[in-house]
Amino acid sequence: MMLLFGFGFAQKVKKEEKVKDKFESKQPQDMSVPPPPMTAFPAQYPNGNKAFINNVSKNMNKATLKDLGKKLTTKIILKIDTDGNILNISTYGANQIFNSEVKKAVEKATNNIKWEPGKNNKGEKVIDIVNLPFQYSNS
């Protein structure tokens, strides 16, 4: 009897569970909420986003950054409305002094400048979030 009992419980078969199934079972899905809008044509600075990064570099107070390290990085995140105005400026990086200096430089580089607003795949202007990496090297 003991032997049969041991075989019975030893043969416990576990259904193979995939990572995807685990994740979806924990996340409630509300099908009435539409997905976020896709921006087919992201917002652009006049003359391109490279020109924007160059203007930010020109507006930096390099004396403040001298003692912070050789290579500094942050992310510049801008929220741009349908008219090309900047609604919000954020910087995210490891060094808070560098982040605040970059934010000041972005404010100077975008003062009274209209961006080309983002457009969806129908050509309609939409609010867009621009996420640009920014690096600075102390020489």
PDB file of C-alpha atoms in Angstrom:
ATOM      1  CA  MET A   1       0.000   0.000   0.000  1.00  0.00           C
ATOM      2  CA  MET A   2       2.790   2.372   0.940  1.00  0.00           C
ATOM      3  CA  LEU A   3       4.569   1.553  -2.314  1.00  0.00           C
ATOM      4  CA  LEU A   4       1.493   2.344  -4.424  1.00  0.00           C
ATOM      5  CA  PHE A   5       0.947   5.576  -2.501  1.00  0.00           C
ATOM      6  CA  GLY A   6       4.564   6.609  -3.183  1.00  0.00           C
ATOM      7  CA  PHE A   7       4.268   5.888  -6.912  1.00  0.00           C
ATOM      8  CA  GLY A   8       0.997   7.782  -7.139  1.00  0.00           C
ATOM      9  CA  PHE A   9       2.366  11.010  -5.708  1.00  0.00           C
ATOM     10  CA  ALA A  10       5.757  10.638  -7.374  1.00  0.00           C
ATOM     11  CA  GLN A  11       4.072  10.824 -10.775  1.00  0.00           C
ATOM     12  CA  LYS A  12       2.831  14.375 -10.228  1.00  0.00           C
ATOM     13  CA  VAL A  13       2.777  15.943 -13.685  1.00  0.00           C
ATOM     14  CA  LYS A  14       3.314  19.689 -13.797  1.00  0.00           C
ATOM     15  CA  LYS A  15       2.006  21.610 -16.755  1.00  0.00           C
ATOM     16  CA  GLU A  16       4.848  23.345 -18.538  1.00  0.00           C
ATOM     17  CA  GLU A  17       4.422  27.073 -17.970  1.00  0.00           C
ATOM     18  CA  LYS A  18       5.958  29.638 -20.275  1.00  0.00           C
ATOM     19  CA  VAL A  19       7.249  33.027 -19.137  1.00  0.00           C
ATOM     20  CA  LYS A  20       4.737  34.754 -21.408  1.00  0.00           C
ATOM     21  CA  ASP A  21       1.847  32.898 -19.776  1.00  0.00           C
ATOM     22  CA  LYS A  22       3.062  33.838 -16.290  1.00  0.00           C
ATOM     23  CA  PHE A  23       3.327  37.518 -17.239  1.00  0.00           C
ATOM     24  CA  GLU A  24      -0.064  37.683 -18.958  1.00  0.00           C
ATOM     25  CA  SER A  25      -1.821  35.928 -16.093  1.00  0.00           C
ATOM     26  CA  LYS A  26      -0.582  38.603 -13.671  1.00  0.00           C
ATOM     27  CA  GLN A  27      -1.443  41.557 -15.909  1.00  0.00           C
ATOM     28  CA  PRO A  28      -5.142  42.350 -16.281  1.00  0.00           C
ATOM     29  CA  GLN A  29      -5.943  43.252 -19.859  1.00  0.00           C
ATOM     30  CA  ASP A  30      -8.550  45.960 -20.441  1.00  0.00           C
ATOM     31  CA  MET A  31      -9.455  45.783 -24.098  1.00  0.00           C
ATOM     32  CA  SER A  32     -11.500  49.012 -23.912  1.00  0.00           C
ATOM     33  CA  VAL A  33      -8.310  51.086 -23.493  1.00  0.00           C
ATOM     34  CA  PRO A  34      -6.736  51.856 -26.865  1.00  0.00           C
ATOM     35  CA  PRO A  35      -2.961  51.541 -27.321  1.00  0.00           C
ATOM     36  CA  PRO A  36      -0.908  54.750 -27.231  1.00  0.00           C
ATOM     37  CA  PRO A  37      -0.820  56.643 -30.524  1.00  0.00           C
ATOM     38  CA  MET A  38       2.022  55.848 -32.882  1.00  0.00           C
ATOM     39  CA  THR A  39       4.067  58.790 -34.087  1.00  0.00           C
ATOM     40  CA  ALA A  40       5.011  57.959 -37.646  1.00  0.00           C
ATOM     41  CA  PHE A  41       6.946  61.214 -38.052  1.00  0.00           C
ATOM     42  CA  PRO A  42       8.641  62.340 -34.810  1.00  0.00           C
ATOM     43  CA  ALA A  43       9.024  65.991 -33.864  1.00  0.00           C
ATOM     44  CA  GLN A  44      12.144  67.671 -35.278  1.00  0.00           C
ATOM     45  CA  TYR A  45      14.197  70.687 -34.322  1.00  0.00           C
ATOM     46  CA  PRO A  46      14.667  73.188 -37.180  1.00  0.00           C
ATOM     47  CA  ASN A  47      17.634  71.925 -39.255  1.00  0.00           C
ATOM     48  CA  GLY A  48      17.434  68.532 -37.504  1.00  0.00           C
ATOM     49  CA  ASN A  49      18.059  67.076 -34.075  1.00  0.00           C
ATOM     50  CA  LYS A  50      21.849  67.073 -34.621  1.00  0.00           C
ATOM     51  CA  ALA A  51      21.649  70.872 -34.870  1.00  0.00           C
ATOM     52  CA  PHE A  52      19.719  70.847 -31.582  1.00  0.00           C
ATOM     53  CA  ILE A  53      22.441  68.781 -29.849  1.00  0.00           C
ATOM     54  CA  ASN A  54      25.104  71.153 -31.250  1.00  0.00           C
ATOM     55  CA  ASN A  55      23.172  74.173 -29.925  1.00  0.00           C
ATOM     56  CA  VAL A  56      22.872  72.548 -26.496  1.00  0.00           C
ATOM     57  CA  SER A  57      26.661  71.953 -26.476  1.00  0.00           C
ATOM     58  CA  LYS A  58      27.296  75.600 -27.397  1.00  0.00           C
ATOM     59  CA  ASN A  59      25.043  76.828 -24.567  1.00  0.00           C
ATOM     60  CA  MET A  60      26.729  74.727 -21.857  1.00  0.00           C
ATOM     61  CA  ASN A  61      28.646  76.396 -19.035  1.00  0.00           C
ATOM     62  CA  LYS A  62      31.825  74.352 -19.458  1.00  0.00           C
ATOM     63  CA  ALA A  63      33.486  75.836 -16.352  1.00  0.00           C
ATOM     64  CA  THR A  64      30.831  74.172 -14.178  1.00  0.00           C
ATOM     65  CA  LEU A  65      31.550  70.772 -15.735  1.00  0.00           C
ATOM     66  CA  LYS A  66      35.364  70.756 -15.383  1.00  0.00           C
ATOM     67  CA  ASP A  67      35.553  68.732 -12.164  1.00  0.00           C
ATOM     68  CA  LEU A  68      32.716  66.295 -12.892  1.00  0.00           C
ATOM     69  CA  GLY A  69      34.642  63.655 -14.834  1.00  0.00           C
ATOM     70  CA  LYS A  70      35.894  62.913 -18.323  1.00  0.00           C
ATOM     71  CA  LYS A  71      32.771  61.488 -19.968  1.00  0.00           C
ATOM     72  CA  LEU A  72      29.319  62.672 -18.913  1.00  0.00           C
ATOM     73  CA  THR A  73      26.050  61.329 -20.301  1.00  0.00           C
ATOM     74  CA  THR A  74      22.367  62.076 -19.855  1.00  0.00           C
ATOM     75  CA  LYS A  75      19.084  61.733 -21.719  1.00  0.00           C
ATOM     76  CA  ILE A  76      17.183  64.805 -22.821  1.00  0.00           C
ATOM     77  CA  ILE A  77      13.432  64.219 -22.911  1.00  0.00           C
ATOM     78  CA  LEU A  78      11.207  66.880 -24.454  1.00  0.00           C
ATOM     79  CA  LYS A  79       7.429  66.997 -24.733  1.00  0.00           C
ATOM     80  CA  ILE A  80       6.385  68.932 -27.828  1.00  0.00           C
ATOM     81  CA  ASP A  81       2.811  70.046 -28.507  1.00  0.00           C
ATOM     82  CA  THR A  82       0.957  70.131 -31.832  1.00  0.00           C
ATOM     83  CA  ASP A  83       2.104  73.721 -32.478  1.00  0.00           C
ATOM     84  CA  GLY A  84       5.820  72.919 -32.004  1.00  0.00           C
ATOM     85  CA  ASN A  85       6.118  74.476 -28.536  1.00  0.00           C
ATOM     86  CA  ILE A  86       8.070  72.708 -25.804  1.00  0.00           C
ATOM     87  CA  LEU A  87       5.794  71.762 -22.909  1.00  0.00           C
ATOM     88  CA  ASN A  88       8.342  70.022 -20.698  1.00  0.00           C
ATOM     89  CA  ILE A  89      12.109  69.473 -20.484  1.00  0.00           C
ATOM     90  CA  SER A  90      13.624  66.635 -18.452  1.00  0.00           C
ATOM     91  CA  THR A  91      17.140  65.261 -18.144  1.00  0.00           C
ATOM     92  CA  TYR A  92      18.020  61.845 -16.748  1.00  0.00           C
ATOM     93  CA  GLY A  93      21.569  60.809 -15.967  1.00  0.00           C
ATOM     94  CA  ALA A  94      23.835  59.741 -13.117  1.00  0.00           C
ATOM     95  CA  ASN A  95      25.249  63.208 -12.352  1.00  0.00           C
ATOM     96  CA  GLN A  96      22.666  65.734 -11.083  1.00  0.00           C
ATOM     97  CA  ILE A  97      24.923  68.767 -11.623  1.00  0.00           C
ATOM     98  CA  PHE A  98      25.433  67.743 -15.257  1.00  0.00           C
ATOM     99  CA  ASN A  99      21.692  67.112 -15.664  1.00  0.00           C
ATOM    100  CA  SER A 100      20.771  70.579 -14.393  1.00  0.00           C
ATOM    101  CA  GLU A 101      23.434  72.220 -16.589  1.00  0.00           C
ATOM    102  CA  VAL A 102      22.143  70.376 -19.667  1.00  0.00           C
ATOM    103  CA  LYS A 103      18.568  71.398 -18.817  1.00  0.00           C
ATOM    104  CA  LYS A 104      19.622  75.069 -18.642  1.00  0.00           C
ATOM    105  CA  ALA A 105      21.409  74.721 -22.004  1.00  0.00           C
ATOM    106  CA  VAL A 106      18.316  73.091 -23.556  1.00  0.00           C
ATOM    107  CA  GLU A 107      16.159  75.958 -22.311  1.00  0.00           C
ATOM    108  CA  LYS A 108      18.549  78.456 -23.963  1.00  0.00           C
ATOM    109  CA  ALA A 109      18.758  76.430 -27.203  1.00  0.00           C
ATOM    110  CA  THR A 110      14.967  76.207 -27.511  1.00  0.00           C
ATOM    111  CA  ASN A 111      14.036  79.723 -26.376  1.00  0.00           C
ATOM    112  CA  ASN A 112      11.525  81.182 -28.895  1.00  0.00           C
ATOM    113  CA  ILE A 113      12.148  78.324 -31.341  1.00  0.00           C
ATOM    114  CA  LYS A 114       9.288  76.285 -32.778  1.00  0.00           C
ATOM    115  CA  TRP A 115       9.870  72.601 -33.467  1.00  0.00           C
ATOM    116  CA  GLU A 116       8.292  70.751 -36.361  1.00  0.00           C
ATOM    117  CA  PRO A 117       5.551  68.857 -34.480  1.00  0.00           C
ATOM    118  CA  GLY A 118       5.232  65.097 -34.662  1.00  0.00           C
ATOM    119  CA  LYS A 119       2.679  63.594 -37.040  1.00  0.00           C
ATOM    120  CA  ASN A 120       0.808  60.319 -36.979  1.00  0.00           C
ATOM    121  CA  ASN A 121       0.477  58.054 -40.021  1.00  0.00           C
ATOM    122  CA  LYS A 122      -2.576  60.070 -41.188  1.00  0.00           C
ATOM    123  CA  GLY A 123      -0.481  63.262 -41.289  1.00  0.00           C
ATOM    124  CA  GLU A 124      -2.251  64.818 -38.296  1.00  0.00           C
ATOM    125  CA  LYS A 125      -0.114  66.794 -35.830  1.00  0.00           C
ATOM    126  CA  VAL A 126       0.219  65.087 -32.440  1.00  0.00           C
ATOM    127  CA  ILE A 127       1.889  65.737 -29.114  1.00  0.00           C
ATOM    128  CA  ASP A 128       5.239  63.950 -29.199  1.00  0.00           C
ATOM    129  CA  ILE A 129       7.936  62.924 -26.738  1.00  0.00           C
ATOM    130  CA  VAL A 130      11.499  63.342 -28.054  1.00  0.00           C
ATOM    131  CA  ASN A 131      14.169  61.300 -26.302  1.00  0.00           C
ATOM    132  CA  LEU A 132      17.750  62.223 -27.226  1.00  0.00           C
ATOM    133  CA  PRO A 133      21.001  60.943 -25.704  1.00  0.00           C
ATOM    134  CA  PHE A 134      23.553  63.625 -24.855  1.00  0.00           C
ATOM    135  CA  GLN A 135      27.258  63.161 -24.164  1.00  0.00           C
ATOM    136  CA  TYR A 136      29.931  65.593 -23.103  1.00  0.00           C
ATOM    137  CA  SER A 137      33.664  64.922 -22.790  1.00  0.00           C
ATOM    138  CA  ASN A 138      35.949  67.034 -20.623  1.00  0.00           C
ATOM    139  CA  SER A 139      39.316  67.520 -22.323  1.00  0.00           C
TER     140      SER A 139
END
